[in-house]
PDB file of C-alpha atoms in Angstrom:
ATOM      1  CA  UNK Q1402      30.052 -60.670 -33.452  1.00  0.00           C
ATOM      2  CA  UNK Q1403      26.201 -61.312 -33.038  1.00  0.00           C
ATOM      3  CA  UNK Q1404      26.630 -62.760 -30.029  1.00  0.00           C
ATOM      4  CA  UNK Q1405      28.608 -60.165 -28.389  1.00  0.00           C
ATOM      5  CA  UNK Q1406      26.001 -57.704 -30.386  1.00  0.00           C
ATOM      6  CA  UNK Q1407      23.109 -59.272 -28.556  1.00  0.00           C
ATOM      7  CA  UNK Q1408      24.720 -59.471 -25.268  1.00  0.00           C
ATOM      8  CA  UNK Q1409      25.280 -55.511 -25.090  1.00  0.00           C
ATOM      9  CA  UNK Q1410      21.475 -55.100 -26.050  1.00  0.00           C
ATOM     10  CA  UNK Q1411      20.657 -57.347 -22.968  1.00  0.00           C
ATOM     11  CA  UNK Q1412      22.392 -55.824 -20.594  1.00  0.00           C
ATOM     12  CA  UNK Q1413      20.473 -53.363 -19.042  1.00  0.00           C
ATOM     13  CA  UNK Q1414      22.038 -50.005 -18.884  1.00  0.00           C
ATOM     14  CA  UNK Q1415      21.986 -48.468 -15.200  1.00  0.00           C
ATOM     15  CA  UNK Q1416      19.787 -44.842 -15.141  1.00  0.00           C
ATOM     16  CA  UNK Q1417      21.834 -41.581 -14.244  1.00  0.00           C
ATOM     17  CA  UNK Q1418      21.502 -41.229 -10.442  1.00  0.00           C
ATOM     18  CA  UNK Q1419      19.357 -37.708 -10.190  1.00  0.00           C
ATOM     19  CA  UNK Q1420      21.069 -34.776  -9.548  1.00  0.00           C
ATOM     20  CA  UNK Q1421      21.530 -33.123  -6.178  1.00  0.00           C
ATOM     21  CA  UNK Q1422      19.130 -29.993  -5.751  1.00  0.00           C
ATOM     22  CA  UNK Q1423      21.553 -27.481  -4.463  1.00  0.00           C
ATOM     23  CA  UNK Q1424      20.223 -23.784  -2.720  1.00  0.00           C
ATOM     24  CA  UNK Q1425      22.031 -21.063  -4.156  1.00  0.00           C
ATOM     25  CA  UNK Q1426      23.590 -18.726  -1.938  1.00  0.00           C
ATOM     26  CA  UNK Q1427      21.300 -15.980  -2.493  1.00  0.00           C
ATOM     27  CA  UNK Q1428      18.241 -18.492  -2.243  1.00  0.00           C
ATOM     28  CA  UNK Q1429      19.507 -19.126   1.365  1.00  0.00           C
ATOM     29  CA  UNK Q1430      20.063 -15.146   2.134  1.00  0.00           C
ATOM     30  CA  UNK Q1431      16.478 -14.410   0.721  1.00  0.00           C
ATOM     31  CA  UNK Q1432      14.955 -17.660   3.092  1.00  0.00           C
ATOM     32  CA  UNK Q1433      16.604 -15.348   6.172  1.00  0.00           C
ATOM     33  CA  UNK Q1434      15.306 -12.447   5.266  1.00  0.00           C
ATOM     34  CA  UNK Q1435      11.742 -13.897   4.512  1.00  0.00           C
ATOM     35  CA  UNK Q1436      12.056 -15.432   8.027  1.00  0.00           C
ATOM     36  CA  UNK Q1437      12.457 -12.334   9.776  1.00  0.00           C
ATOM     37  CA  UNK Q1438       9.790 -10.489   8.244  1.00  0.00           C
ATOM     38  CA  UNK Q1439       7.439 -13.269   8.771  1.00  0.00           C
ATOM     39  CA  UNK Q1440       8.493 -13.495  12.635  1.00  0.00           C
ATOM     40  CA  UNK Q1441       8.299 -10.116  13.173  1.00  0.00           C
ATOM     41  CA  UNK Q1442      11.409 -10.392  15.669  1.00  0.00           C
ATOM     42  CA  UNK Q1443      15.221 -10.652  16.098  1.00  0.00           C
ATOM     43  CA  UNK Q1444      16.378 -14.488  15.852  1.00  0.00           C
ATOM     44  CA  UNK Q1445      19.539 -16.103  16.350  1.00  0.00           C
ATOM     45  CA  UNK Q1446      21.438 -18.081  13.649  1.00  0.00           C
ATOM     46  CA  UNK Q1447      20.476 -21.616  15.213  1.00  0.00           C
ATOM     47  CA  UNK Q1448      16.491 -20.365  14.860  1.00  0.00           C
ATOM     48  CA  UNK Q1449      16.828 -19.407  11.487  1.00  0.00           C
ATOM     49  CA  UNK Q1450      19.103 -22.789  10.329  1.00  0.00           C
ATOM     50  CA  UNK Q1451      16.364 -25.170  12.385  1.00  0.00           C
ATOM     51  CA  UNK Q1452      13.552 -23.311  10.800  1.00  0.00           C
ATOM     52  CA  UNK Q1453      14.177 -23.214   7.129  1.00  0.00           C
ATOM     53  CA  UNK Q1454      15.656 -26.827   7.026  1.00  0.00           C
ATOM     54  CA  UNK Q1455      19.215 -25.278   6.132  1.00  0.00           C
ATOM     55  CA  UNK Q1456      22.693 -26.243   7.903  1.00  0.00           C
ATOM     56  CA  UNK Q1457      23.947 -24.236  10.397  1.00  0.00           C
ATOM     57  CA  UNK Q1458      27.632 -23.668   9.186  1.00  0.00           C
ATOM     58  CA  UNK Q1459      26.239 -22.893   5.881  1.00  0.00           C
ATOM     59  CA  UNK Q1460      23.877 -20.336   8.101  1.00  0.00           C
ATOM     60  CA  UNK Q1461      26.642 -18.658   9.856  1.00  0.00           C
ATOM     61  CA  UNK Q1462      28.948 -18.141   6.599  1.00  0.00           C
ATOM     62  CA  UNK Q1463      25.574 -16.164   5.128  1.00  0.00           C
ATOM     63  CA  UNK Q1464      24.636 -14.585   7.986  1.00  0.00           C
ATOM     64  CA  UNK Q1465      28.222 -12.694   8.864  1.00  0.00           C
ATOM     65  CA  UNK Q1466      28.445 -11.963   5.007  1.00  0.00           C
ATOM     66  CA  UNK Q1467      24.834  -9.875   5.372  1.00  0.00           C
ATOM     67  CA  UNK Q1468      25.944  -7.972   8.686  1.00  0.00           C
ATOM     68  CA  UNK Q1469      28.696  -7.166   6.736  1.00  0.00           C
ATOM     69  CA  UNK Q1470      27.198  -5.455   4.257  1.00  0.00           C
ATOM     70  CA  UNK Q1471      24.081  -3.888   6.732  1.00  0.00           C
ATOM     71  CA  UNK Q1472      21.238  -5.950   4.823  1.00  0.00           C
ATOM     72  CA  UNK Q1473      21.026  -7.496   8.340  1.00  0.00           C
ATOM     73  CA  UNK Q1474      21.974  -6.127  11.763  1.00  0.00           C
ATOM     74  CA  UNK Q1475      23.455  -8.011  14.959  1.00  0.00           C
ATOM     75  CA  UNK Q1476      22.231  -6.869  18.163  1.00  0.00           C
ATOM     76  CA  UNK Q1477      24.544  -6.391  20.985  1.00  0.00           C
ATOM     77  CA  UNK Q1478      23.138  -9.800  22.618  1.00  0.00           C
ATOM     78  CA  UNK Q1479      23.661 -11.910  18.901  1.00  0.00           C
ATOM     79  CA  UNK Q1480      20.074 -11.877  17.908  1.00  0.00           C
ATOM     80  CA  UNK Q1481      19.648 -10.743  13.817  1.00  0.00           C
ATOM     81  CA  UNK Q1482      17.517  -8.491  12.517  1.00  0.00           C
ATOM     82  CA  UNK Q1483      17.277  -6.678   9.498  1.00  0.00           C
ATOM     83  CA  UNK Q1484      19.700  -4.159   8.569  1.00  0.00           C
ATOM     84  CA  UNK Q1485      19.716  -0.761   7.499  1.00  0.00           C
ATOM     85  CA  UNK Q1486      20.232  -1.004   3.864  1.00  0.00           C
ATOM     86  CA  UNK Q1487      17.004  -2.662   3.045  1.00  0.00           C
ATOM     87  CA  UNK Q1488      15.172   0.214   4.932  1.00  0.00           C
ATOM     88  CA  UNK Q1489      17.206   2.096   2.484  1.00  0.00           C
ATOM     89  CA  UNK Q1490      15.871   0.150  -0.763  1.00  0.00           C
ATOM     90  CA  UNK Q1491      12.529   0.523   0.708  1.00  0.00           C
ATOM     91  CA  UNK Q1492      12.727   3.831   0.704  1.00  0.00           C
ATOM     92  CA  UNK Q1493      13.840   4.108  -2.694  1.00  0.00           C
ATOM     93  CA  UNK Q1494      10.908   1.666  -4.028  1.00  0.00           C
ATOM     94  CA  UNK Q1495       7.830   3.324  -2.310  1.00  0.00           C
ATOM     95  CA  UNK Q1496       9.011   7.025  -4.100  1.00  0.00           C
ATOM     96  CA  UNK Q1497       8.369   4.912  -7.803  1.00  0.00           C
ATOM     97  CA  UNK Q1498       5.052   3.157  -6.601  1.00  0.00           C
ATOM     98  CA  UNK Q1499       2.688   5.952  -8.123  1.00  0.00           C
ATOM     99  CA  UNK Q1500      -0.125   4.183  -6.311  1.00  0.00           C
ATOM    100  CA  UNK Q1501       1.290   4.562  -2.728  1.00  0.00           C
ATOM    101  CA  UNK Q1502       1.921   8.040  -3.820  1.00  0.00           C
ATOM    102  CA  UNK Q1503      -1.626   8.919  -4.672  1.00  0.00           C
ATOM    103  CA  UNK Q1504      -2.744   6.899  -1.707  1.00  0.00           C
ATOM    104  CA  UNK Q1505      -0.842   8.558   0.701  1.00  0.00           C
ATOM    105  CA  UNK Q1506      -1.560  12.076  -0.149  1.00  0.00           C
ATOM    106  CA  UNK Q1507      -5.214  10.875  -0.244  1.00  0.00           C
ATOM    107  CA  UNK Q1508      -4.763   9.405   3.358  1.00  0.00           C
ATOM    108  CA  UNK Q1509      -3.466  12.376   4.799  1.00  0.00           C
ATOM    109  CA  UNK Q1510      -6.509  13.999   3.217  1.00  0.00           C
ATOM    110  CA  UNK Q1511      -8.940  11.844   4.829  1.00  0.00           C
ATOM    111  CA  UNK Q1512      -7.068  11.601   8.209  1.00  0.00           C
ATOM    112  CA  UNK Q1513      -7.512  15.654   8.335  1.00  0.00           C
ATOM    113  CA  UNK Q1514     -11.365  15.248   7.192  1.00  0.00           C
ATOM    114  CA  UNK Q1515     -12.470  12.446   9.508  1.00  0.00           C
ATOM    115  CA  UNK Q1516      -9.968  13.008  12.412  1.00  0.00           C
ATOM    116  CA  UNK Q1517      -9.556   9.505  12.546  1.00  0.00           C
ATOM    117  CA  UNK Q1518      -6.580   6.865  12.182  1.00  0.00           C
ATOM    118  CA  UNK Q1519      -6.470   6.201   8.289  1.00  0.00           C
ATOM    119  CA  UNK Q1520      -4.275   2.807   6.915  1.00  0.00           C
ATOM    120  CA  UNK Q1521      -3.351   1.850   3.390  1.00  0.00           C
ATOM    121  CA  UNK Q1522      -2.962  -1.788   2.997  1.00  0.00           C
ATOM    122  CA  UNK Q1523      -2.134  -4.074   0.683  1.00  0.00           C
ATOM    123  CA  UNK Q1524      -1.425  -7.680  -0.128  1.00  0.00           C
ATOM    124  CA  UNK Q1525       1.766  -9.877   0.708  1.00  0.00           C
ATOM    125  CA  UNK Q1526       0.510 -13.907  -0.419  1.00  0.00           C
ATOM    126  CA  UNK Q1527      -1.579 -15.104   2.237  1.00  0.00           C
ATOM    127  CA  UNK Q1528      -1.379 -12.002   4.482  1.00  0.00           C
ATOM    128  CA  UNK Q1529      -2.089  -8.300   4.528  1.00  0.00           C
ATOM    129  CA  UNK Q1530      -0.149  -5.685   4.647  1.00  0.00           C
ATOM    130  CA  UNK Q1531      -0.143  -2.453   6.323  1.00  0.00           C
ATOM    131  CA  UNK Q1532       1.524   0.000   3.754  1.00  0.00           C
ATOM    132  CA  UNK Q1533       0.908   3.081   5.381  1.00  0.00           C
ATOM    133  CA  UNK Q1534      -0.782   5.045   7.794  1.00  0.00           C
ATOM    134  CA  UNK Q1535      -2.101   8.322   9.129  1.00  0.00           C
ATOM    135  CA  UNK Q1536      -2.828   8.774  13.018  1.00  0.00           C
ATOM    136  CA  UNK Q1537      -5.867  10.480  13.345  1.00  0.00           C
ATOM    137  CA  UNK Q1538      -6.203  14.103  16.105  1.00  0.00           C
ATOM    138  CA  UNK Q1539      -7.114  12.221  18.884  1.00  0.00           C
ATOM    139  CA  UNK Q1540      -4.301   9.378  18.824  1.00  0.00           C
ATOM    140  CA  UNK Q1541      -6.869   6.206  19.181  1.00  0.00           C
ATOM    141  CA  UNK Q1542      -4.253   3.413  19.497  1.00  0.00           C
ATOM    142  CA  UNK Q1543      -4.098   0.581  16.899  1.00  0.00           C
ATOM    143  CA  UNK Q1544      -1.705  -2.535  17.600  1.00  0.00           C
ATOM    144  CA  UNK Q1545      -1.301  -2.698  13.576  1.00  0.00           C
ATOM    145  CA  UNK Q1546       1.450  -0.485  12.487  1.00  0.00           C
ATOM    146  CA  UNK Q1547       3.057  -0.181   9.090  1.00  0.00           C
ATOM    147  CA  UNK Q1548       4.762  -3.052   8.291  1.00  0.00           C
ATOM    148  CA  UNK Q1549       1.876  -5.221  10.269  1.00  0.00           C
ATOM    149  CA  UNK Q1550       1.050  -8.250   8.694  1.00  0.00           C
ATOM    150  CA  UNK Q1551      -2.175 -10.197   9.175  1.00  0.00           C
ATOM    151  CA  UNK Q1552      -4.333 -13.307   8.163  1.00  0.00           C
ATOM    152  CA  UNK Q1553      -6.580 -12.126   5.340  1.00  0.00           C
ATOM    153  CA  UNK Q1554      -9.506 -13.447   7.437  1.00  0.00           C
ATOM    154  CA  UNK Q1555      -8.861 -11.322  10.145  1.00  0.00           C
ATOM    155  CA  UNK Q1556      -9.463  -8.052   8.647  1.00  0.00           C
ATOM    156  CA  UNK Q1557     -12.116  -6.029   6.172  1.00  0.00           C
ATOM    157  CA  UNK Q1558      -9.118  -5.091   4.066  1.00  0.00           C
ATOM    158  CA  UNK Q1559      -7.854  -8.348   3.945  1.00  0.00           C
ATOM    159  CA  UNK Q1560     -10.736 -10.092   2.487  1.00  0.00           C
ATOM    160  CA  UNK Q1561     -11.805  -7.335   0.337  1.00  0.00           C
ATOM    161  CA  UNK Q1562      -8.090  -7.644  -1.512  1.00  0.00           C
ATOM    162  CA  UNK Q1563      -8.675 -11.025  -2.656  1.00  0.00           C
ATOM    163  CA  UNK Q1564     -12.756 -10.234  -3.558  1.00  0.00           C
ATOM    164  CA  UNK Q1565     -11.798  -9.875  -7.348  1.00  0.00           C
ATOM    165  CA  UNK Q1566     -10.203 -13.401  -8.010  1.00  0.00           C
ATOM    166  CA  UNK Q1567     -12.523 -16.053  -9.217  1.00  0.00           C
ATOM    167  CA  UNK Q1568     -13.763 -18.119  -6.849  1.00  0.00           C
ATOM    168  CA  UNK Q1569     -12.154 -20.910  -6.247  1.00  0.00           C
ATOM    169  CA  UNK Q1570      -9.026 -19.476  -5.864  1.00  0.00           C
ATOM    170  CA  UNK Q1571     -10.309 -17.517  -3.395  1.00  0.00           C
ATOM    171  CA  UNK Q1572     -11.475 -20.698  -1.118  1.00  0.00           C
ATOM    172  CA  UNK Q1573      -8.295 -22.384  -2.086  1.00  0.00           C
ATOM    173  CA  UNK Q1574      -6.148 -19.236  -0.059  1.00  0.00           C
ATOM    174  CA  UNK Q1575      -8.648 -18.865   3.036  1.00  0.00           C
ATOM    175  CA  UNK Q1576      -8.490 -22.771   3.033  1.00  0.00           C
ATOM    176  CA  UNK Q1577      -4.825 -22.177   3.452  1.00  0.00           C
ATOM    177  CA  UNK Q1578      -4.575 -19.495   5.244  1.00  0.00           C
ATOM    178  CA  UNK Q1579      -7.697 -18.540   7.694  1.00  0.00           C
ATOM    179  CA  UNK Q1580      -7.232 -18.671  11.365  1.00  0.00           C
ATOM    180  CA  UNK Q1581      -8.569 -17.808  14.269  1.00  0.00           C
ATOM    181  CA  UNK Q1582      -8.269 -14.427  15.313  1.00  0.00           C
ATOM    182  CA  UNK Q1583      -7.225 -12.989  19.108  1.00  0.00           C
ATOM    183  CA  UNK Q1584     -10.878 -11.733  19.895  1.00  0.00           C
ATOM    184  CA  UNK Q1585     -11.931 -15.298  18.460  1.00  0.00           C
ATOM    185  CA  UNK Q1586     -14.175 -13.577  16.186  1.00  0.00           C
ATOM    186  CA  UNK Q1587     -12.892 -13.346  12.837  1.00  0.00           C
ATOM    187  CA  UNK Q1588     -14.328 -15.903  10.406  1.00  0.00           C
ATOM    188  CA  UNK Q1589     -12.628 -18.985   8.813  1.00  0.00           C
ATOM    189  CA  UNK Q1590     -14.898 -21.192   7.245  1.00  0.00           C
ATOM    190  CA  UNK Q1591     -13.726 -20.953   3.856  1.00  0.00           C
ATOM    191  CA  UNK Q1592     -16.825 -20.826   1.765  1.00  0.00           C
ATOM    192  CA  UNK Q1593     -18.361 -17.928   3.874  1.00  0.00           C
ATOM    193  CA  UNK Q1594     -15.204 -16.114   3.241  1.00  0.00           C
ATOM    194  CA  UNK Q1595     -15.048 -16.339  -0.324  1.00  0.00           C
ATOM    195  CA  UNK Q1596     -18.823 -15.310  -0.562  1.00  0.00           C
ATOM    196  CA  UNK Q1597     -17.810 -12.545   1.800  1.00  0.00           C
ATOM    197  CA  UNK Q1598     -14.933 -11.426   0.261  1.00  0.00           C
ATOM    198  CA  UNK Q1599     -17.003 -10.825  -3.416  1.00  0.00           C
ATOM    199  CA  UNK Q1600     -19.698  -9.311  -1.802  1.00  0.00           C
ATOM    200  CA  UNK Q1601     -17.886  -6.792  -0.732  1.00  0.00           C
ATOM    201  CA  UNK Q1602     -15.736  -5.755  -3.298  1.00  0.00           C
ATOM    202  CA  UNK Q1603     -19.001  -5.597  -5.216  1.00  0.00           C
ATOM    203  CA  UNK Q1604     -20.303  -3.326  -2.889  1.00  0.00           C
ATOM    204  CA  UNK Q1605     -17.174  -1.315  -2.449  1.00  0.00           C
ATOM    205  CA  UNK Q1606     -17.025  -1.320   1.199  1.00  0.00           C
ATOM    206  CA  UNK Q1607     -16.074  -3.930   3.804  1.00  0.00           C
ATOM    207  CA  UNK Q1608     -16.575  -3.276   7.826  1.00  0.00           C
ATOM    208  CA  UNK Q1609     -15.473  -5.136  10.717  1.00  0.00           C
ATOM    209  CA  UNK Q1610     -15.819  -4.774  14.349  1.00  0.00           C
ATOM    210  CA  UNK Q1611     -13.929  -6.400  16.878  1.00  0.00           C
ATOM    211  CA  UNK Q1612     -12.181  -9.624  14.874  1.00  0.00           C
ATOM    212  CA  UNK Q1613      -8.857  -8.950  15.423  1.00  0.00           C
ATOM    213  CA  UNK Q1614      -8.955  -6.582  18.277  1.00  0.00           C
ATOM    214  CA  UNK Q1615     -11.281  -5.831  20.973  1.00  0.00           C
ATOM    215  CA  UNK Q1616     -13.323  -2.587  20.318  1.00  0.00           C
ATOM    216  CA  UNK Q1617     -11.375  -1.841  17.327  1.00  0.00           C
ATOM    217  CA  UNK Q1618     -13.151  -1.096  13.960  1.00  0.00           C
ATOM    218  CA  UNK Q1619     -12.210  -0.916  10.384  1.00  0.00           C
ATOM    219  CA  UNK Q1620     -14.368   0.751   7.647  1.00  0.00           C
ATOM    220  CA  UNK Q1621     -12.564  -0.102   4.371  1.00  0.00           C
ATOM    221  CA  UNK Q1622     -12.674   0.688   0.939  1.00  0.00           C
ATOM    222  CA  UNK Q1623     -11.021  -0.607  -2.149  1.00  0.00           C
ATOM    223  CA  UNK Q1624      -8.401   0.743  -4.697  1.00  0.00           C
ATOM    224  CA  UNK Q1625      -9.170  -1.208  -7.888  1.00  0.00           C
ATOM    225  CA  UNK Q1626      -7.399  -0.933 -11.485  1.00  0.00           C
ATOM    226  CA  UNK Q1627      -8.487  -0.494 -14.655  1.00  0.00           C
ATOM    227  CA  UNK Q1628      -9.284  -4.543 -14.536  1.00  0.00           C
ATOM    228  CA  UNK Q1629     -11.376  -3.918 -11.430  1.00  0.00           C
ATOM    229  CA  UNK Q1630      -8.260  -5.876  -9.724  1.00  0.00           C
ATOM    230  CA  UNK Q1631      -8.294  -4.813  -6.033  1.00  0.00           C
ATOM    231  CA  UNK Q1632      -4.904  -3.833  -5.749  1.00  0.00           C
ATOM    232  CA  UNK Q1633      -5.011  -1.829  -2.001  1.00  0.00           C
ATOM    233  CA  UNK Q1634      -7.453  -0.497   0.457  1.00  0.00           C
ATOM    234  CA  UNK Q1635      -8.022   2.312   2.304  1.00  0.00           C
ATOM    235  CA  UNK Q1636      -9.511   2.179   5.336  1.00  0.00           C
ATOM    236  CA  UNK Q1637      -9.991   4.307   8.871  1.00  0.00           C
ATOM    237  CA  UNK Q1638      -9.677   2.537  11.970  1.00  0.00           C
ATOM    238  CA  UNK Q1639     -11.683   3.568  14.957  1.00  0.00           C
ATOM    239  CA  UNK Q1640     -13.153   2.377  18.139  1.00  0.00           C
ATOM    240  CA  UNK Q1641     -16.102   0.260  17.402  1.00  0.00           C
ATOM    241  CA  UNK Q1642     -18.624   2.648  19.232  1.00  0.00           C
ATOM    242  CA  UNK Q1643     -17.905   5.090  16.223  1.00  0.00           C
ATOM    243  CA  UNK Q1644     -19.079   2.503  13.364  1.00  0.00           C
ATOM    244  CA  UNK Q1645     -22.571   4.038  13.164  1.00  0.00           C
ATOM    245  CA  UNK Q1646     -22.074   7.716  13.287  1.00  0.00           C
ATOM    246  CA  UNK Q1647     -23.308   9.811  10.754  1.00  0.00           C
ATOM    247  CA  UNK Q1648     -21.156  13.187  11.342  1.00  0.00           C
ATOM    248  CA  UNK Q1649     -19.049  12.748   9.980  1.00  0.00           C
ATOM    249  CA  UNK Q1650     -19.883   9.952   7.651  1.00  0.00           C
ATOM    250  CA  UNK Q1651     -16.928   7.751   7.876  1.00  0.00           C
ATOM    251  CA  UNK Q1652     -18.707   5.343   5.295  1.00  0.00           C
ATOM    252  CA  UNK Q1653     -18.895   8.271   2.832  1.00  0.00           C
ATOM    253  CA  UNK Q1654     -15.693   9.566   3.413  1.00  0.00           C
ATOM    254  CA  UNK Q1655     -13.401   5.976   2.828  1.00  0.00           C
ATOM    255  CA  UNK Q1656     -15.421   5.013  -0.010  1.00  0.00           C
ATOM    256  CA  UNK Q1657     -15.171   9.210  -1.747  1.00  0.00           C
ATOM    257  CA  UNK Q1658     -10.964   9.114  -0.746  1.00  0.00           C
ATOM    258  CA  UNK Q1659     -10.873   5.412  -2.843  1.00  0.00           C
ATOM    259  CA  UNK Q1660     -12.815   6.704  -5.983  1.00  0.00           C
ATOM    260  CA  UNK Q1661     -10.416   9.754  -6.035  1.00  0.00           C
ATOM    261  CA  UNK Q1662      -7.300   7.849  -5.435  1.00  0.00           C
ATOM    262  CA  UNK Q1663      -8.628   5.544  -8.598  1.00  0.00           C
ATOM    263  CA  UNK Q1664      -9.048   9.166 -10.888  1.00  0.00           C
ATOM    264  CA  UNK Q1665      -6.017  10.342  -9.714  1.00  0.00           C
ATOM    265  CA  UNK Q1666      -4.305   7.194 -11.240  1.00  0.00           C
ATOM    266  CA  UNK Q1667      -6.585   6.930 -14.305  1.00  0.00           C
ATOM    267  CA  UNK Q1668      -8.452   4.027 -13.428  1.00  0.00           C
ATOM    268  CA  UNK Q1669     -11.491   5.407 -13.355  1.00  0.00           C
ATOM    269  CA  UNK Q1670     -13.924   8.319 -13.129  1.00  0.00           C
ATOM    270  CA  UNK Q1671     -15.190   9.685 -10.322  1.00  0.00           C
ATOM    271  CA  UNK Q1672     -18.743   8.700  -9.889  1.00  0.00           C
TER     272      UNK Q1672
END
């Protein structure tokens, strides 16, 4: 009996082989749908299955299960985009956001004061966001719509929505996520950007001319929370020949239309 004893406490006993990491169905429909919005364009089944690593059967079975129920739409030449329904949901969510509320009616506001295009933007991760906007009386024509995502380092918005967090988190995401712009212009040394971004939520106004499109401006103000948490901007976009004019004051104006937008939510005063 020892013997057989000490023979079962040599023998080495084999370790459980690790379990397969499965993706759950809805994991997979949520990796399309993230695709989509961060291509900005229809795609076919085989783009989506080669570019999130997933198999293309398993792909197909997803894909005809979300036409089906309109959270994605096929196009008459197969290409997917998304459907309907989530406009739907959208539509639903912004009426509860009290901010976007406030921010809109304060956009239209400003849009009718300056006469210029006014844009509410937010954050999305690495990117920003535009959540709404306003076209000004003289229809100056911006290539970022709502819906338009961009590189934090390309914009004034963009870096002042990130100019709260301490800061090396804020070199760790323009690290990440700074690139070069179309114009060439917009900044993406990381350290610069952090400074930048600080400084100018400190100062409650960020301007940029010309970083992400030629003779396009931005004159941006913050939305911050209780916390001081920079939770949107609002901004007006205009041709960059406009940045110094003093009638109206579009620096005034922005920076006025984001203090009231933070009373109107109980954030703060008006100062």
């Amino acid at each position: 009996m020892t013997r057989i004893v000490a023979q079962i406490e040599a023998t080495p006993i084999a370790a459980p082989e690790p379990r397969r990491s499965r993706t759950s169905g809805i994991d997979r429909a949520l990796q399309i749908l993230d695709y989509l919005q961060k291509v900005e364009r229809p795609a076919t089944a085989y783009e989506i299955a080669r570019d999130i690593g997933a198999p293309l059967s398993t792909i197909y079975v997803i894909v005809d299960d979300l036409v089906e129920k309109e959270l994605l739409d096929r196009q008459d030449n197969g290409l997917l985009w998304l459907g309907p329904r989530l406009y739907h949901y959208g539509l639903t969510y912004a009426r509860t956001l009290d901010l976007l509320n406030v921010a809109i009616q304060e956009m239209h506001e400003l849009a009718q004061s300056s006469g210029e295009t006014i844009q509410i933007c937010g954050r999305d991760g690495d990117h920003m966001v535009v959540l709404a906007m306003k076209e000004g009386k003289d229809h100056f024509q911006v290539t970022s719509r709502v819906g338009t995502r961009s590189p934090l380092n390309w914009t004034a918005s963009g870096r002042m929505l990130v100019g709260h967090l301490p800061e090396e988190e804020r070199r760790a995401i323009f690290a990440r996520s700074a690139t070069a712009s179309p114009t060439g212009r917009a900044e993406t040394d990381q350290k610069v950007l952090a400074s930048t971004a600080a400084a100018a939520l400190e100062q409650r106004l960020s301007i940029q001319a010309g970083e992400s499109d030629f003779s396009v401006a931005c004159i941006a103000a913050p939305i911050c929370d209780g916390e001081g948490a920079c939770r949107a901007t609002i901004s007006i976009v205009v041709p960059d020949i406009k940045l110094k004019q003093k009638n109206p004051d579009l620096v005034h104006l922005v920076k006025a239309s984001a203090r009231r937008i933070e009373s109107r939510l109980g954030w703060r005063s008006v100062k």
